[in-house]
């Protein structure tokens, strides 16, 4: 009978287990990057919609801005208005939640200025 020596048994499993945390971190970083981009895009959409509606009708801009973005973000959106006779300026701020524990991000802000087309002035 021959005796086989299996000194490498389990080596691949140990390497795989050691590499899993790195793979998870890379995946979470990719998800976080996508989330940050999405929140910034949603802030821009809310600001553009709110300014356009407010400039045309003179009212309802904030409600239109909130309805233009996803529900969870719409609840936390903060609208800041600077209206004049000639222009409507709105700044929307959304908080960026972190997927990776221990990291925090600045809020997503978008500012849009539209000419005031409200017939009432």
Backbone as CSV, one residue per row, in Angstrom:
resi,resn,N_x,N_y,N_z,CA_x,CA_y,CA_z,C_x,C_y,C_z
1,UNK,0.813,-1.189,0.000,0.000,0.000,0.000,0.855,1.251,0.000
2,UNK,0.352,2.146,-0.752,1.039,3.442,-0.796,0.397,4.416,0.170
3,UNK,1.228,5.178,0.786,0.728,6.234,1.663,0.826,7.567,0.947
4,UNK,-0.271,8.273,0.945,-0.267,9.613,0.339,-0.183,10.663,1.436
5,UNK,0.622,11.651,1.178,0.760,12.757,2.124,-0.019,13.944,1.562
6,UNK,-0.972,14.428,2.324,-1.802,15.561,1.894,-1.476,16.779,2.745
7,UNK,-0.341,17.314,2.558,0.058,18.453,3.380,-0.620,19.759,2.957
8,UNK,-1.144,19.815,1.726,-1.798,21.042,1.245,-3.304,21.018,1.459
9,UNK,-3.795,20.025,2.138,-5.231,19.906,2.341,-5.783,21.093,3.109
10,UNK,-6.826,21.730,2.546,-7.471,22.855,3.221,-6.836,24.199,2.958
11,UNK,-5.764,24.251,2.211,-5.079,25.512,1.968,-5.961,26.479,1.178
12,UNK,-6.631,25.987,0.164,-7.490,26.840,-0.662,-8.644,27.393,0.164
13,UNK,-9.208,26.575,1.020,-10.302,27.034,1.868,-9.846,28.152,2.795
14,UNK,-8.669,28.020,3.361,-8.155,29.073,4.241,-7.873,30.360,3.478
15,UNK,-7.312,30.242,2.282,-7.057,31.436,1.468,-8.372,32.110,1.085
16,UNK,-9.361,31.325,0.762,-10.663,31.864,0.397,-11.295,32.585,1.576
17,UNK,-11.252,31.976,2.746,-11.825,32.606,3.939,-11.086,33.904,4.276
18,UNK,-9.797,33.931,4.065,-9.028,35.150,4.328,-9.297,36.253,3.324
19,UNK,-9.731,35.879,2.127,-9.953,36.871,1.073,-11.381,37.412,1.061
20,UNK,-12.311,36.731,1.724,-13.716,37.155,1.744,-13.894,38.570,2.301
21,UNK,-13.267,38.960,3.417,-13.458,40.334,3.908,-13.016,41.399,2.902
22,UNK,-11.963,41.126,2.169,-11.510,42.090,1.159,-12.534,42.203,0.042
23,UNK,-13.072,41.074,-0.398,-14.098,41.100,-1.434,-15.352,41.833,-0.965
24,UNK,-15.751,41.614,0.270,-16.919,42.309,0.818,-16.686,43.814,0.899
25,UNK,-15.508,44.222,1.317,-15.195,45.645,1.403,-15.222,46.303,0.021
26,UNK,-14.668,45.647,-0.969,-14.686,46.185,-2.338,-16.125,46.289,-2.845
27,UNK,-16.942,45.270,-2.570,-18.347,45.303,-2.991,-19.101,46.432,-2.298
28,UNK,-18.885,46.603,-0.999,-19.553,47.685,-0.272,-19.107,49.059,-0.758
29,UNK,-17.840,49.203,-1.107,-17.358,50.473,-1.650,-18.034,50.782,-2.987
30,UNK,-18.215,49.779,-3.818,-18.913,49.975,-5.084,-20.361,50.370,-4.881
31,UNK,-21.021,49.712,-3.933,-22.409,50.065,-3.626,-22.494,51.482,-3.074
32,UNK,-21.561,51.841,-2.191,-21.562,53.186,-1.612,-21.347,54.252,-2.675
33,UNK,-20.437,54.010,-3.585,-20.190,54.962,-4.664,-21.442,55.160,-5.515
34,UNK,-22.129,54.077,-5.827,-23.373,54.177,-6.574,-24.438,54.930,-5.807
35,UNK,-24.529,54.711,-4.506,-25.526,55.394,-3.686,-25.251,56.905,-3.623
36,UNK,-23.996,57.278,-3.472,-23.642,58.707,-3.430,-24.025,59.378,-4.746
37,UNK,-23.721,58.745,-5.862,-24.075,59.302,-7.166,-25.588,59.405,-7.325
38,UNK,-26.316,58.399,-6.871,-27.770,58.395,-6.972,-28.385,59.528,-6.152
39,UNK,-27.917,59.730,-4.937,-28.464,60.786,-4.082,-28.174,62.164,-4.678
40,UNK,-26.991,62.361,-5.229,-26.681,63.645,-5.872,-27.584,63.877,-7.086
41,UNK,-27.843,62.831,-7.857,-28.731,62.952,-9.008,-30.156,63.276,-8.550
42,UNK,-30.603,62.654,-7.471,-31.943,62.918,-6.953,-32.071,64.350,-6.432
43,UNK,-31.026,64.877,-5.820,-31.044,66.269,-5.361,-31.166,67.220,-6.551
44,UNK,-30.440,66.931,-7.618,-30.524,67.760,-8.824,-31.921,67.697,-9.442
45,UNK,-32.502,66.510,-9.495,-33.847,66.348,-10.048,-34.872,67.112,-9.225
46,UNK,-34.790,67.008,-7.907,-35.734,67.703,-7.034,-35.606,69.212,-7.181
47,UNK,-34.380,69.716,-7.240,-34.175,71.166,-7.371,-34.693,71.678,-8.710
48,UNK,-34.396,70.958,-9.780,-34.833,71.384,-11.109,-36.363,71.385,-11.214
49,UNK,-36.996,70.330,-10.722,-38.456,70.238,-10.787,-39.115,71.301,-9.927
50,UNK,-38.626,71.481,-8.716,-39.208,72.485,-7.811,-39.071,73.888,-8.387
51,UNK,-37.912,74.215,-8.926,-37.702,75.551,-9.489,-38.579,75.773,-10.722
52,UNK,-38.710,74.758,-11.562,-39.518,74.899,-12.773,-40.991,75.125,-12.429
53,UNK,-41.534,74.339,-11.512,-42.945,74.484,-11.128,-43.181,75.814,-10.438
54,UNK,-42.291,76.180,-9.550,-42.439,77.455,-8.833,-42.336,78.641,-9.794
55,UNK,-41.456,78.546,-10.777,-41.284,79.648,-11.729,-42.502,79.793,-12.636
56,UNK,-43.161,78.714,-12.962,-44.318,78.784,-13.856,-45.605,79.138,-13.146
57,UNK,-45.829,78.584,-11.950,-47.120,78.764,-11.292,-47.062,79.659,-10.066
58,UNK,-45.906,79.838,-9.494,-45.777,80.659,-8.297,-46.047,79.911,-7.003
59,UNK,-46.396,78.641,-7.095,-46.663,77.846,-5.889,-46.522,76.357,-6.210
60,UNK,-46.397,75.559,-5.170,-46.351,74.106,-5.330,-45.002,73.541,-5.732
61,UNK,-43.959,74.352,-5.702,-42.650,73.880,-6.118,-42.074,72.820,-5.207
62,UNK,-42.240,73.005,-3.906,-41.673,72.028,-2.974,-42.379,70.681,-3.092
63,UNK,-43.694,70.704,-3.217,-44.440,69.449,-3.368,-44.041,68.737,-4.656
64,UNK,-43.849,69.485,-5.729,-43.432,68.885,-6.995,-42.025,68.318,-6.885
65,UNK,-41.144,69.029,-6.206,-39.777,68.547,-6.016,-39.732,67.269,-5.204
66,UNK,-40.555,67.201,-4.160,-40.595,65.987,-3.333,-41.173,64.803,-4.116
67,UNK,-42.170,65.067,-4.946,-42.780,63.960,-5.692,-41.896,63.495,-6.851
68,UNK,-40.904,64.282,-7.234,-40.023,63.905,-8.339,-38.920,62.936,-7.922
69,UNK,-38.737,62.752,-6.610,-37.659,61.872,-6.151,-38.249,60.698,-5.373
70,UNK,-37.406,59.729,-5.059,-37.884,58.517,-4.383,-38.367,58.832,-2.966
71,UNK,-39.295,58.005,-2.488,-39.986,58.258,-1.233,-39.107,58.447,-0.017
72,UNK,-38.130,57.578,0.179,-37.276,57.686,1.357,-36.458,58.956,1.372
73,UNK,-35.993,59.378,0.229,-35.220,60.614,0.150,-36.127,61.840,0.220
74,UNK,-37.350,61.729,-0.311,-38.267,62.867,-0.326,-38.635,63.304,1.086
75,UNK,-38.708,62.353,2.008,-39.076,62.681,3.380,-38.019,63.517,4.078
76,UNK,-36.758,63.349,3.698,-35.678,64.058,4.380,-35.167,65.261,3.599
77,UNK,-35.757,65.549,2.445,-35.277,66.653,1.611,-35.528,67.999,2.296
78,UNK,-34.553,68.874,2.166,-34.657,70.228,2.717,-34.580,71.217,1.558
79,UNK,-35.614,72.052,1.393,-35.681,73.025,0.309,-35.416,74.417,0.864
80,UNK,-34.540,75.155,0.202,-34.225,76.531,0.585,-34.486,77.418,-0.626
81,UNK,-35.353,78.408,-0.452,-35.790,79.242,-1.573,-35.179,80.633,-1.508
82,UNK,-34.892,81.185,-2.681,-34.463,82.586,-2.819,-35.192,83.132,-4.042
83,UNK,-36.386,83.694,-3.815,-37.210,84.189,-4.916,-37.005,85.683,-5.116
84,UNK,-36.980,86.064,-6.359,-36.970,87.484,-6.707,-37.980,87.686,-7.830
85,UNK,-38.133,88.907,-8.268,-39.081,89.198,-9.347,-38.646,88.545,-10.655
86,UNK,-37.353,88.410,-10.858,-36.841,87.901,-12.125,-36.488,86.412,-12.116
87,UNK,-36.189,85.854,-10.953,-35.699,84.471,-10.927,-36.156,83.748,-9.671
88,UNK,-36.218,82.448,-9.805,-36.510,81.548,-8.696,-35.262,80.698,-8.486
89,UNK,-34.748,80.701,-7.268,-33.562,79.913,-6.959,-33.898,78.977,-5.812
90,UNK,-33.638,77.699,-6.025,-33.917,76.693,-4.987,-32.673,75.840,-4.769
91,UNK,-32.408,75.578,-3.502,-31.316,74.687,-3.120,-31.928,73.515,-2.364
92,UNK,-31.643,72.307,-2.835,-32.157,71.098,-2.201,-30.983,70.373,-1.542
93,UNK,-31.199,69.961,-0.298,-30.179,69.227,0.445,-30.747,67.870,0.857
94,UNK,-30.005,66.825,0.520,-30.368,65.460,0.899,-29.213,64.841,1.677
95,UNK,-29.542,64.047,2.681,-28.478,63.389,3.445,-28.069,62.101,2.738
96,UNK,-26.767,61.831,2.755,-26.211,60.626,2.141,-25.911,59.636,3.255
97,UNK,-26.663,58.551,3.300,-26.432,57.521,4.307,-25.257,56.642,3.902
98,UNK,-24.585,56.119,4.896,-23.419,55.283,4.640,-23.782,53.806,4.695
99,UNK,-23.310,53.068,3.718,-23.481,51.615,3.700,-22.347,50.962,4.487
100,UNK,-21.188,51.598,4.481,-20.010,51.071,5.155,-19.969,51.627,6.578
101,UNK,-19.969,50.777,7.573,-19.941,51.257,8.962,-18.704,52.111,9.239
102,UNK,-18.933,53.207,9.945,-17.823,54.060,10.347,-17.523,55.197,9.391
103,UNK,-18.107,55.192,8.205,-17.879,56.285,7.255,-19.059,57.238,7.274
104,UNK,-18.778,58.513,7.090,-19.849,59.503,6.952,-19.543,60.373,5.736
105,UNK,-20.591,60.874,5.135,-20.456,61.652,3.915,-21.160,62.988,4.071
106,UNK,-20.701,63.978,3.305,-21.365,65.271,3.287,-22.735,65.125,2.633
107,UNK,-23.614,66.063,2.928,-24.932,66.057,2.309,-24.821,66.359,0.822
108,UNK,-25.761,65.853,0.064,-25.838,66.154,-1.370,-26.656,67.431,-1.542
109,UNK,-26.084,68.417,-2.193,-26.782,69.683,-2.414,-26.808,70.009,-3.896
110,UNK,-27.925,70.560,-4.317,-28.058,70.998,-5.709,-28.806,72.325,-5.716
111,UNK,-28.314,73.274,-6.487,-28.937,74.587,-6.605,-29.297,74.830,-8.062
112,UNK,-30.536,75.281,-8.270,-31.018,75.568,-9.618,-31.679,76.936,-9.604
113,UNK,-31.411,77.707,-10.647,-32.042,79.010,-10.830,-32.824,78.989,-12.139
114,UNK,-34.089,79.376,-12.072,-34.947,79.438,-13.261,-35.497,80.850,-13.390
115,UNK,-35.686,81.326,-14.627,-36.324,82.629,-14.796,-37.781,82.582,-14.310
116,UNK,-38.226,83.628,-13.669,-39.580,83.679,-13.101,-40.585,83.958,-14.219
117,UNK,-41.366,82.927,-14.590,-42.375,83.060,-15.626,-43.774,83.182,-15.059
118,UNK,-43.883,83.349,-13.749,-45.192,83.438,-13.104,-45.900,84.698,-13.612
119,UNK,-47.088,84.558,-14.176,-47.798,85.733,-14.696,-48.194,86.718,-13.611
120,UNK,-48.277,86.253,-12.358,-48.624,87.157,-11.258,-47.423,87.983,-10.791
121,UNK,-46.230,87.579,-11.242,-45.023,88.318,-10.876,-44.509,87.843,-9.597
